[in-house]
Coordinates of C-alpha atoms and ligand atoms in Angstrom, one line a residue:
X56 CA -28.7 4.4 -38.6
X57 CA -31.1 4.5 -41.6
X58 CA -34.6 5.8 -41.1
X59 CA -37.7 5.0 -43.0
X60 CA -41.3 6.3 -42.6
X61 CA -44.3 4.4 -43.8
X62 CA -48.0 5.5 -43.9
X63 CA -50.8 3.0 -44.4
X64 CA -54.5 3.4 -44.1
X65 CA -56.9 0.5 -43.6
X66 CA -59.1 1.8 -46.3
X67 CA -56.4 2.3 -49.0
X68 CA -56.5 -1.0 -50.7
X69 CA -54.5 -2.5 -53.6
X70 CA -56.5 -5.8 -53.7
X71 CA -57.2 -9.0 -51.8
X72 CA -54.7 -11.9 -51.9
X73 CA -56.2 -14.9 -53.8
X74 CA -55.3 -18.0 -51.8
X75 CA -53.8 -19.3 -55.0
X76 CA -51.0 -16.7 -54.8
X77 CA -49.2 -19.0 -52.4
X78 CA -48.7 -21.9 -54.8
X79 CA -45.6 -24.1 -55.7
X80 CA -44.6 -26.4 -58.5
X81 CA -43.7 -30.0 -58.9
X82 CA -42.0 -31.1 -62.1
X83 CA -40.8 -34.5 -63.3
X84 CA -37.3 -33.1 -63.1
X85 CA -34.3 -34.4 -61.1
X86 CA -35.3 -35.6 -57.6
X87 CA -38.4 -33.5 -57.3
X88 CA -40.8 -36.4 -57.7
X89 CA -38.6 -39.5 -57.3
X90 CA -36.7 -39.2 -54.0
X91 CA -38.5 -36.0 -53.2
X92 CA -42.3 -36.3 -52.6
X93 CA -42.4 -40.0 -53.7
X94 CA -40.1 -42.7 -52.5
X95 CA -41.9 -45.9 -51.7
X96 CA -38.8 -47.5 -50.0
X97 CA -38.3 -44.6 -47.6
X98 CA -38.8 -45.3 -43.9
X99 CA -41.4 -42.6 -43.7
X100 CA -43.3 -43.5 -46.9
X101 CA -47.0 -44.2 -46.6
X102 CA -48.8 -47.0 -48.4
X103 CA -48.9 -44.9 -51.6
X104 CA -45.1 -44.2 -51.5
X105 CA -45.5 -40.5 -50.3
X106 CA -42.7 -39.4 -48.0
X107 CA -44.4 -38.4 -44.8
X108 CA -41.4 -36.3 -43.6
X109 CA -41.7 -34.3 -46.8
X110 CA -45.5 -33.9 -46.4
X111 CA -45.0 -32.6 -42.9
X112 CA -42.6 -29.9 -44.2
X113 CA -44.9 -29.1 -47.1
X114 CA -47.7 -28.5 -44.6
X115 CA -45.4 -26.3 -42.5
X116 CA -44.4 -24.3 -45.6
X117 CA -48.1 -23.7 -46.5
X118 CA -48.5 -23.8 -50.2
X119 CA -52.1 -23.7 -51.3
X120 CA -51.7 -24.9 -54.9
X121 CA -49.3 -27.0 -56.8
X122 CA -48.5 -26.9 -60.5
X123 CA -47.7 -30.2 -62.3
X124 CA -46.1 -32.0 -64.3
X125 CA -43.9 -29.3 -65.8
X126 CA -42.2 -27.1 -66.9
X127 CA -40.1 -28.1 -69.8
X128 CA -40.9 -31.7 -69.1
X129 CA -44.6 -31.3 -70.1
X130 CA -43.8 -30.4 -73.7
X131 CA -42.7 -34.0 -74.4
X132 CA -45.1 -35.8 -72.0
X133 CA -47.8 -38.3 -72.9
X134 CA -50.1 -38.2 -69.9
X135 CA -51.5 -41.6 -70.8
X136 CA -48.1 -43.1 -69.9
X137 CA -48.6 -42.1 -66.3
X138 CA -52.0 -43.7 -65.6
X139 CA -53.1 -47.3 -65.2
X140 CA -51.5 -50.4 -63.7
X141 CA -47.8 -49.6 -62.7
X142 CA -46.5 -52.7 -64.5
X143 CA -47.9 -51.6 -67.8
X144 CA -46.5 -48.0 -67.7
X145 CA -43.7 -47.4 -70.1
X146 CA -40.3 -45.9 -69.3
X147 CA -39.5 -43.0 -71.7
X148 CA -36.7 -40.8 -72.6
X149 CA -37.3 -37.3 -71.2
X150 CA -35.8 -35.0 -73.8
X151 CA -36.1 -31.9 -71.6
X152 CA -33.8 -33.0 -68.9
X153 CA -32.0 -36.0 -70.6
X154 CA -33.3 -38.4 -68.0
X155 CA -35.4 -41.6 -68.1
X156 CA -39.0 -41.1 -66.9
X157 CA -40.2 -44.4 -65.3
X158 CA -43.8 -43.1 -65.1
X159 CA -44.4 -44.8 -61.7
X160 CA -45.9 -41.4 -60.6
X161 CA -48.5 -39.8 -62.8
X162 CA -51.7 -37.8 -62.8
X163 CA -53.7 -39.9 -60.3
X164 CA -50.8 -40.2 -57.8
X165 CA -50.4 -36.4 -58.1
X166 CA -54.0 -35.8 -57.2
X167 CA -53.7 -38.2 -54.2
X168 CA -50.6 -36.4 -53.1
X169 CA -52.4 -33.0 -53.4
X170 CA -55.1 -34.3 -51.2
X171 CA -52.6 -35.6 -48.7
X172 CA -50.8 -32.2 -48.7
X173 CA -54.0 -30.3 -48.6
X174 CA -53.3 -28.2 -51.8
X175 CA -55.2 -27.6 -55.0
X176 CA -53.8 -29.0 -58.3
X177 CA -52.9 -26.9 -61.3
X178 CA -52.4 -29.1 -64.3
X179 CA -50.3 -28.2 -67.4
X180 CA -51.0 -29.8 -70.8
X181 CA -48.5 -30.6 -73.5
X182 CA -48.8 -28.2 -76.4
X183 CA -45.3 -29.0 -77.6
X184 CA -45.4 -32.5 -79.1
X185 CA -49.1 -32.8 -78.7
X186 CA -52.2 -30.7 -79.3
X187 CA -55.7 -29.8 -78.1
X188 CA -56.8 -33.4 -78.7
X189 CA -54.6 -34.9 -76.0
X190 CA -55.4 -31.9 -73.7
X191 CA -59.2 -32.3 -74.0
X192 CA -58.9 -36.1 -73.4
X193 CA -57.0 -35.3 -70.2
X194 CA -59.7 -32.9 -69.0
X195 CA -62.3 -35.6 -69.7
X196 CA -60.2 -38.3 -68.0
X197 CA -59.7 -36.1 -64.9
X198 CA -63.0 -34.1 -64.6
X199 CA -65.8 -35.9 -66.3
X200 CA -67.9 -37.9 -63.8
X201 CA -68.3 -41.1 -65.9
X202 CA -70.1 -42.8 -68.8
X203 CA -67.4 -41.9 -71.5
X204 CA -64.4 -43.9 -72.5
X205 CA -61.9 -41.5 -70.8
X206 CA -63.9 -41.0 -67.6
X207 CA -64.6 -44.7 -67.3
X208 CA -60.9 -45.4 -67.8
X209 CA -60.2 -43.2 -64.7
X210 CA -62.8 -45.1 -62.8
X211 CA -61.3 -48.4 -63.9
X212 CA -57.9 -47.1 -62.7
X213 CA -59.4 -46.7 -59.2
X214 CA -60.5 -43.1 -59.0
X215 CA -64.3 -43.1 -59.0
X216 CA -64.9 -39.5 -58.3
X217 CA -63.7 -36.8 -60.7
X218 CA -60.5 -35.0 -59.8
X219 CA -62.2 -31.6 -60.3
X220 CA -59.0 -29.8 -61.5
X221 CA -60.0 -26.2 -61.9
X222 CA -56.7 -24.5 -63.1
X223 CA -55.0 -25.5 -66.3
X224 CA -51.9 -24.2 -68.1
X225 CA -51.9 -24.3 -71.9
X226 CA -48.3 -25.6 -72.3
X227 CA -45.1 -24.1 -70.9
X228 CA -42.7 -21.4 -72.1
X229 CA -43.5 -22.0 -75.7
X230 CA -41.4 -19.1 -76.8
X231 CA -38.1 -20.6 -75.5
X232 CA -35.6 -22.2 -77.9
X233 CA -35.0 -24.8 -75.2
X234 CA -38.6 -25.9 -75.3
X235 CA -39.5 -29.2 -77.1
X236 CA -41.5 -28.0 -80.2
X237 CA -40.9 -24.3 -79.6
X238 CA -43.6 -22.3 -81.5
X239 CA -43.9 -18.9 -83.0
X240 CA -46.4 -16.6 -81.2
X241 CA -49.0 -17.0 -84.0
X242 CA -48.7 -20.8 -84.1
X243 CA -48.8 -21.1 -80.4
X244 CA -51.7 -18.6 -80.1
X245 CA -53.7 -20.6 -82.6
X246 CA -52.9 -24.0 -80.9
X247 CA -53.7 -22.6 -77.5
X248 CA -57.0 -21.1 -78.6
X249 CA -58.2 -24.4 -80.1
X250 CA -57.0 -26.4 -77.1
X251 CA -58.8 -23.9 -74.8
X252 CA -62.0 -24.2 -76.7
X253 CA -62.1 -27.9 -76.5
X254 CA -61.0 -28.2 -72.9
X255 CA -63.7 -25.7 -71.8
X256 CA -66.3 -27.6 -73.8
X257 CA -65.5 -30.7 -71.8
X258 CA -65.6 -28.8 -68.5
X259 CA -66.9 -25.2 -68.6
X260 CA -65.9 -24.6 -65.1
X261 CA -62.1 -24.7 -65.7
X262 CA -59.8 -21.7 -65.7
X263 CA -57.0 -21.4 -68.3
X264 CA -53.6 -19.8 -68.3
X265 CA -51.9 -19.1 -71.6
X266 CA -48.1 -18.8 -71.9
X267 CA -46.6 -15.3 -71.8
X268 CA -42.9 -14.8 -72.4
X269 CA -40.7 -17.1 -70.4
X270 CA -38.4 -14.2 -69.4
X271 CA -38.5 -10.4 -69.3
X272 CA -35.3 -10.5 -71.3
X273 CA -36.7 -12.5 -74.2
X274 CA -36.2 -10.5 -77.4
X275 CA -39.8 -11.2 -78.3
X276 CA -41.3 -10.0 -75.0
X277 CA -44.2 -7.7 -75.7
X278 CA -44.7 -8.8 -79.2
X279 CA -45.2 -12.4 -78.0
X280 CA -47.9 -11.3 -75.5
X281 CA -49.7 -9.2 -78.1
X282 CA -49.9 -11.9 -80.8
X283 CA -50.7 -14.7 -78.4
X284 CA -53.5 -12.7 -76.8
X285 CA -54.9 -11.6 -80.1
X286 CA -55.6 -15.3 -80.7
X287 CA -56.6 -16.3 -77.2
X288 CA -58.0 -13.3 -75.3
X289 CA -61.6 -14.5 -75.4
X290 CA -60.7 -18.0 -74.3
X291 CA -58.4 -17.7 -71.4
X292 CA -58.4 -16.2 -67.9
X293 CA -54.7 -15.8 -67.1
X294 CA -51.5 -15.0 -68.9
X295 CA -48.4 -16.6 -67.4
X296 CA -45.2 -14.8 -66.3
X297 CA -42.0 -16.4 -65.0
X298 CA -38.9 -14.9 -63.3
X299 CA -35.8 -16.4 -61.8
X300 CA -33.6 -13.9 -59.9
X301 CA -29.9 -14.2 -60.2
X302 CA -26.6 -12.9 -58.8
X303 CA -24.0 -13.9 -61.3
X304 CA -22.0 -10.8 -60.7
X305 CA -22.0 -11.4 -56.9
X306 CA -23.2 -7.9 -56.2
X307 CA -25.6 -8.3 -53.3
X308 CA -27.0 -4.7 -53.4
X309 CA -27.9 -5.1 -57.1
X310 CA -29.3 -8.6 -56.5
X311 CA -31.6 -7.3 -53.8
X312 CA -32.6 -4.4 -56.1
X313 CA -33.4 -6.8 -58.9
X314 CA -36.4 -8.0 -57.0
X315 CA -38.0 -4.6 -58.1
X316 CA -37.7 -5.8 -61.7
X317 CA -40.5 -8.3 -60.8
X318 CA -42.7 -5.3 -60.0
X319 CA -41.9 -3.7 -63.4
X320 CA -42.4 -7.0 -65.2
X321 CA -45.8 -7.4 -63.7
X322 CA -46.8 -3.8 -64.5
X323 CA -45.6 -4.3 -68.1
X324 CA -47.6 -7.6 -68.6
X325 CA -50.7 -5.9 -67.2
X326 CA -50.3 -3.1 -69.7
X327 CA -49.8 -5.5 -72.5
X328 CA -52.9 -7.6 -71.6
X329 CA -55.0 -4.4 -71.0
X330 CA -53.9 -3.0 -74.4
X331 CA -55.3 -6.1 -76.1
X332 CA -58.6 -5.6 -74.1
X333 CA -58.7 -1.9 -75.1
X334 CA -58.3 -2.7 -78.8
X335 CA -61.3 -5.0 -78.5
X336 CA -63.3 -2.4 -76.4
X337 CA -63.4 -5.3 -73.8
X338 CA -64.1 -4.9 -70.1
X339 CA -62.5 -8.3 -69.5
X340 CA -59.3 -8.1 -67.5
X341 CA -56.9 -10.9 -67.7
X342 CA -55.2 -11.9 -64.5
X343 CA -51.6 -13.0 -64.2
X344 CA -50.4 -16.4 -63.3
X345 CA -46.9 -16.0 -62.0
X346 CA -46.4 -19.7 -62.2
X347 CA -42.7 -19.9 -61.9
X348 CA -40.6 -17.7 -59.6
X349 CA -37.6 -18.1 -57.4
X350 CA -33.9 -17.4 -57.2
X351 CA -32.0 -19.6 -59.6
X352 CA -28.6 -19.2 -61.2
X353 CA -25.9 -21.5 -59.8
X354 CA -27.4 -24.7 -61.4
X355 CA -29.0 -22.9 -64.4
X356 CA -27.5 -24.9 -67.2
X357 CA -27.7 -28.3 -65.5
X358 CA -29.2 -31.4 -67.3
X359 CA -28.4 -35.0 -66.7
X360 CA -25.0 -36.3 -68.0
X361 CA -25.0 -36.9 -71.7
X362 CA -26.0 -40.4 -73.0
X363 CA -26.6 -41.9 -69.6
X364 CA -30.3 -41.2 -69.2
X365 CA -30.5 -41.7 -65.5
X366 CA -33.7 -41.8 -63.5
X367 CA -34.1 -38.9 -61.1
X368 CA -30.5 -37.4 -61.4
X369 CA -29.6 -34.9 -58.7
X370 CA -29.8 -31.8 -60.9
X371 CA -30.8 -28.2 -60.2
X372 CA -30.2 -28.8 -56.5
X373 CA -29.5 -25.2 -55.8
X374 CA -28.2 -24.6 -52.2
X375 CA -29.8 -21.4 -51.0
X376 CA -28.0 -18.9 -48.8
X377 CA -29.1 -16.1 -46.5
X378 CA -28.5 -13.7 -49.3
X379 CA -30.9 -15.7 -51.5
X380 CA -33.5 -15.6 -48.8
X381 CA -33.4 -11.8 -48.8
X382 CA -33.9 -11.6 -52.6
X383 CA -36.6 -14.2 -52.3
X384 CA -38.3 -12.1 -49.6
X385 CA -38.2 -9.1 -51.9
X386 CA -40.0 -11.2 -54.5
X387 CA -42.6 -12.2 -52.0
X388 CA -43.3 -8.5 -51.3
X389 CA -43.5 -7.8 -55.1
X390 CA -46.2 -10.6 -55.4
X391 CA -48.2 -9.3 -52.4
X392 CA -48.1 -5.8 -53.7
X393 CA -49.6 -6.9 -57.0
X394 CA -52.4 -9.0 -55.6
X395 CA -55.0 -7.1 -57.6
X396 CA -53.7 -8.7 -60.9
X397 CA -51.5 -11.6 -59.8
X398 CA -54.0 -14.1 -58.7
X399 CA -52.0 -17.3 -59.1
X400 CA -48.3 -17.8 -58.3
X401 CA -46.1 -20.9 -58.0
X402 CA -42.8 -21.0 -56.3
X403 CA -40.6 -23.1 -58.6
X404 CA -40.1 -25.7 -57.3
X405 CA -41.1 -27.5 -54.1
X406 CA -38.7 -30.3 -53.3
X407 CA -35.0 -30.7 -54.2
X408 CA -35.1 -28.9 -57.5
X409 CA -34.5 -25.2 -56.9
X410 CA -36.6 -25.8 -53.8
X411 CA -37.3 -24.7 -50.2
X412 CA -37.4 -28.3 -49.1
X413 CA -34.4 -30.7 -49.6
X414 CA -34.2 -34.4 -49.0
X415 CA -31.6 -37.1 -49.1
X416 CA -32.9 -40.1 -51.0
X417 CA -33.1 -42.7 -48.2
X418 CA -32.3 -40.0 -45.7
X419 CA -33.6 -36.9 -44.0
X420 CA -35.5 -33.7 -45.1
X421 CA -34.7 -30.2 -44.2
X422 CA -35.6 -26.5 -44.8
X423 CA -33.5 -24.3 -47.1
X424 CA -33.2 -20.6 -46.2
X425 CA -35.9 -19.6 -48.7
X426 CA -38.4 -21.8 -46.8
X427 CA -39.0 -19.1 -44.2
X428 CA -40.0 -16.0 -46.3
X429 CA -42.4 -18.3 -48.2
X430 CA -44.0 -19.7 -45.0
X431 CA -44.3 -16.2 -43.6
X432 CA -46.0 -15.0 -46.7
X433 CA -48.4 -17.9 -46.9
X434 CA -49.3 -17.7 -43.2
X435 CA -49.5 -13.9 -42.7
X436 CA -50.2 -12.7 -46.2
X437 CA -53.9 -13.6 -46.4
X438 CA -56.1 -10.5 -46.7
X439 CA -56.3 -7.0 -48.1
X440 CA -53.1 -5.6 -49.4
X441 CA -52.7 -1.9 -48.4
X442 CA -51.1 0.8 -50.4
X443 CA -48.0 1.8 -48.4
X444 CA -46.6 5.2 -48.8
X445 CA -42.9 4.8 -48.1
X446 CA -40.2 7.4 -47.4
X447 CA -36.9 5.6 -47.4
X448 CA -33.4 6.6 -48.4
X449 CA -32.3 4.9 -51.6
X450 CA -29.2 3.5 -53.1
X451 CA -27.6 3.0 -56.5
X452 CA -27.7 -0.5 -58.0
X453 CA -25.2 -0.8 -60.8
X454 CA -26.4 -4.2 -62.1
X455 CA -22.8 -5.0 -63.1
X456 CA -23.9 -8.2 -64.8
X457 CA -23.7 -10.0 -68.1
X458 CA -27.3 -9.0 -69.0
X459 CA -26.2 -5.4 -69.3
X460 CA -29.2 -4.1 -67.3
X461 CA -29.3 -0.4 -66.9
X462 CA -28.2 0.9 -63.5
X463 CA -31.0 2.0 -61.1
X464 CA -30.1 5.1 -59.1
X465 CA -32.9 5.1 -56.6
X466 CA -33.6 1.7 -55.0
X467 CA -35.3 2.3 -51.6
X468 CA -33.5 0.5 -48.8
X469 CA -36.8 -0.5 -47.4
X470 CA -39.1 -2.8 -49.3
X471 CA -42.5 -3.4 -47.6
X472 CA -45.9 -5.0 -47.9
X473 CA -48.8 -4.5 -45.5
X474 CA -51.7 -6.8 -45.3
X475 CA -54.9 -6.1 -43.3
X476 CA -56.5 -9.3 -42.3
X477 CA -60.2 -9.8 -42.0
X478 CA -60.2 -10.1 -38.3
X479 CA -58.8 -6.5 -37.9
X480 CA -55.1 -7.5 -37.6
X481 CA -52.2 -6.2 -39.6
X482 CA -49.2 -8.0 -41.1
X483 CA -46.1 -6.2 -42.2
X484 CA -43.3 -7.7 -44.3
X485 CA -40.2 -5.6 -44.2
X486 CA -36.9 -6.1 -46.1
X487 CA -33.9 -4.0 -45.0
X488 CA -31.7 -3.8 -48.1
X489 CA -29.0 -1.8 -46.4
X490 CA -26.1 -4.3 -46.0
X491 CA -24.3 -2.4 -43.3
X492 CA -26.7 -0.2 -41.3
X493 CA -29.6 -0.8 -39.0
X494 CA -32.9 0.8 -40.0
X495 CA -35.4 2.5 -37.7
X496 CA -38.8 2.2 -39.3
X497 CA -41.9 4.1 -38.2
X498 CA -45.2 2.9 -39.6
X499 CA -48.3 5.0 -39.1
X500 CA -51.3 2.7 -39.3
X501 CA -54.4 4.8 -39.8
X502 CA -58.0 3.7 -39.4
X503 CA -57.1 0.6 -37.4
X504 CA -58.5 -0.2 -34.0
X505 CA -56.2 -1.0 -31.1
X506 CA -53.5 -3.4 -32.1
X507 CA -51.0 -5.5 -30.2
X508 CA -47.7 -6.9 -31.5
X509 CA -48.5 -10.6 -31.5
X510 CA -45.8 -12.3 -33.7
X511 CA -42.4 -10.9 -34.8
X512 CA -39.7 -12.7 -36.8
X513 CA -36.4 -11.7 -38.1
X514 CA -34.3 -13.7 -40.6
X515 CA -30.7 -12.7 -40.8
X516 CA -27.2 -14.1 -40.4
X517 CA -23.8 -12.5 -40.1
X518 CA -22.6 -14.5 -43.0
X519 CA -24.7 -13.8 -46.1
X520 CA -23.4 -17.1 -47.6
X521 CA -24.7 -19.2 -44.7
X522 CA -26.9 -22.1 -45.8
X523 CA -28.8 -25.0 -44.2
X524 CA -27.7 -28.6 -44.8
X525 CA -28.8 -32.0 -43.5
X526 CA -26.1 -31.7 -40.8
X527 CA -26.7 -28.1 -40.0
X528 CA -30.4 -27.7 -40.7
X529 CA -30.9 -24.7 -38.3
X530 CA -28.0 -22.5 -39.3
X531 CA -30.4 -20.0 -40.8
X532 CA -33.7 -19.7 -39.2
X533 CA -36.1 -17.0 -37.9
X534 CA -35.6 -15.6 -34.5
X535 CA -37.8 -13.1 -32.6
X536 CA -37.4 -9.5 -33.8
X537 CA -36.2 -7.8 -30.6
X538 CA -36.9 -4.1 -31.1
X539 CA -40.5 -3.5 -32.0
X540 CA -43.3 -1.6 -30.3
X541 CA -46.8 -0.4 -31.2
X542 CA -48.3 2.6 -29.5
X543 CA -51.2 5.0 -30.4
X544 CA -51.4 3.9 -34.0
X545 CA -47.6 3.9 -34.7
X546 CA -45.3 1.0 -35.0
X547 CA -41.6 1.5 -34.4
X548 CA -39.1 -1.3 -35.2
X549 CA -35.4 -1.5 -35.6
X550 CA -34.3 -3.7 -38.4
X551 CA -30.9 -5.3 -38.6
X552 CA -28.8 -4.7 -41.7
X553 CA -29.6 -7.2 -44.5
X554 CA -32.7 -8.7 -42.8
X555 CA -36.1 -10.0 -43.6
X556 CA -38.7 -9.1 -41.0
X557 CA -42.3 -10.0 -40.4
X558 CA -44.6 -8.4 -37.7
X559 CA -48.1 -9.5 -37.1
X560 CA -50.3 -7.1 -35.0
X561 CA -53.5 -8.6 -33.7
X562 CA -56.7 -6.6 -33.1
X563 CA -57.3 -6.2 -29.4
Ligands
AHR821 O1 -38.3 -24.7 -63.1 C1 -37.3 -25.2 -64.0 C2 -37.5 -24.9 -65.4 O2 -37.5 -23.5 -65.6 C3 -38.9 -25.3 -65.9 O3 -38.9 -26.6 -66.4 C4 -39.1 -24.3 -67.1 O4 -40.4 -24.0 -67.3 C5 -38.3 -23.1 -66.7 O5 -37.4 -22.7 -67.7

């Protein structure tokens, strides 16, 4: 039996979770939009073509914000193609995913969908094939009340009141060779700065995220941030950061340890952003927009079949296992523990494409394994993140993988986040990374009033490769955590090997 000791104090705070930390992402990619959230011929579709079975699962999942329309797609997208009467919208080749984009779903449909799903929109502009001009026109189309050509066009299209989109991404992964119109840091920095200036002049209330490196392993990581921020520091609010966890080497222990690299990556980007601030003697602190994160490796190189240009091909439909849910849970803990600087985060993506929710076009919808840690984080992660002092035995992660990462000798078996909610309650998120042994955890919760164990969940499966499908939708699902008790300021819980656990203690 492993043992771990944790000390938290209600007054020792890292930061408050911004509600936008619990975001997700919808890209025109594969069956995320068509056959995912939008399928007019589906038996559950509403009058706008939105699948109501998917909407119900989205509400259960609990995202607060959704980024749109890409991703790589946005770097070749003409937003004007996706507005106005359906019969006049052009079909276009999508050079990011080698698909045909019918444009039957666009900006206005997205806003309607966000309202139906009760989430806030986060809009990305194309800084690949287009520039600040198209971006400022889009802000005017979306957010200006009326009386100008673009705002009147929106009204003519049927949306009288402005969309009021607050959060905007200045392009996507512009450092990546895979990106349409990849740019050097200096070229992108200058383009993003000019776009930002114009967009903010149209609507001074918007918030802007500039692209950081698309991966921690990009050779230009660090240099990219420095140069881009030299150009844009005064004009933006967030720098973006993306991470996809992978287990190519099928080494579960290292895979679960790799979630800690998210913590390092966040710390490094914070340092880079603050170094730019220091050079300017600026008190301004850029926040991080972790606007793509997930587990993704099995379908990493998929695009639509060459020369066929299908509409909504079933690509990037990663089937998530119990093992993935554990790594995913570790990533949730990393995000929570950096709530002071990570204010926006988007699980990539929401439906069908590397997603917690799967559908069959014309058929059912179900929850993948990663659905559960996200839902737990969104429902129990609101509040003040506490600094946890953890004493846990550690293990050696060899990272025997093609990236040649250095081994890490001291990965704590226990990964934990603690959230004090406003009403006096306490949520604990606990990942037991020991694959063989149970763990007895003792948490001393100082400065709290009387607490009662109110909710407790455990997500585990004897088979780490277990996954949910349309026919077996409940194979992996949370069950009540059996062994947990709170007495005189101390919580004791026994965690199963390789398990994700959530305990919510309500104030008496
Ligand atoms: O989420 C899938 C893709 O991953 C996005 O389009 C891109 O931004 C990232 O590389």
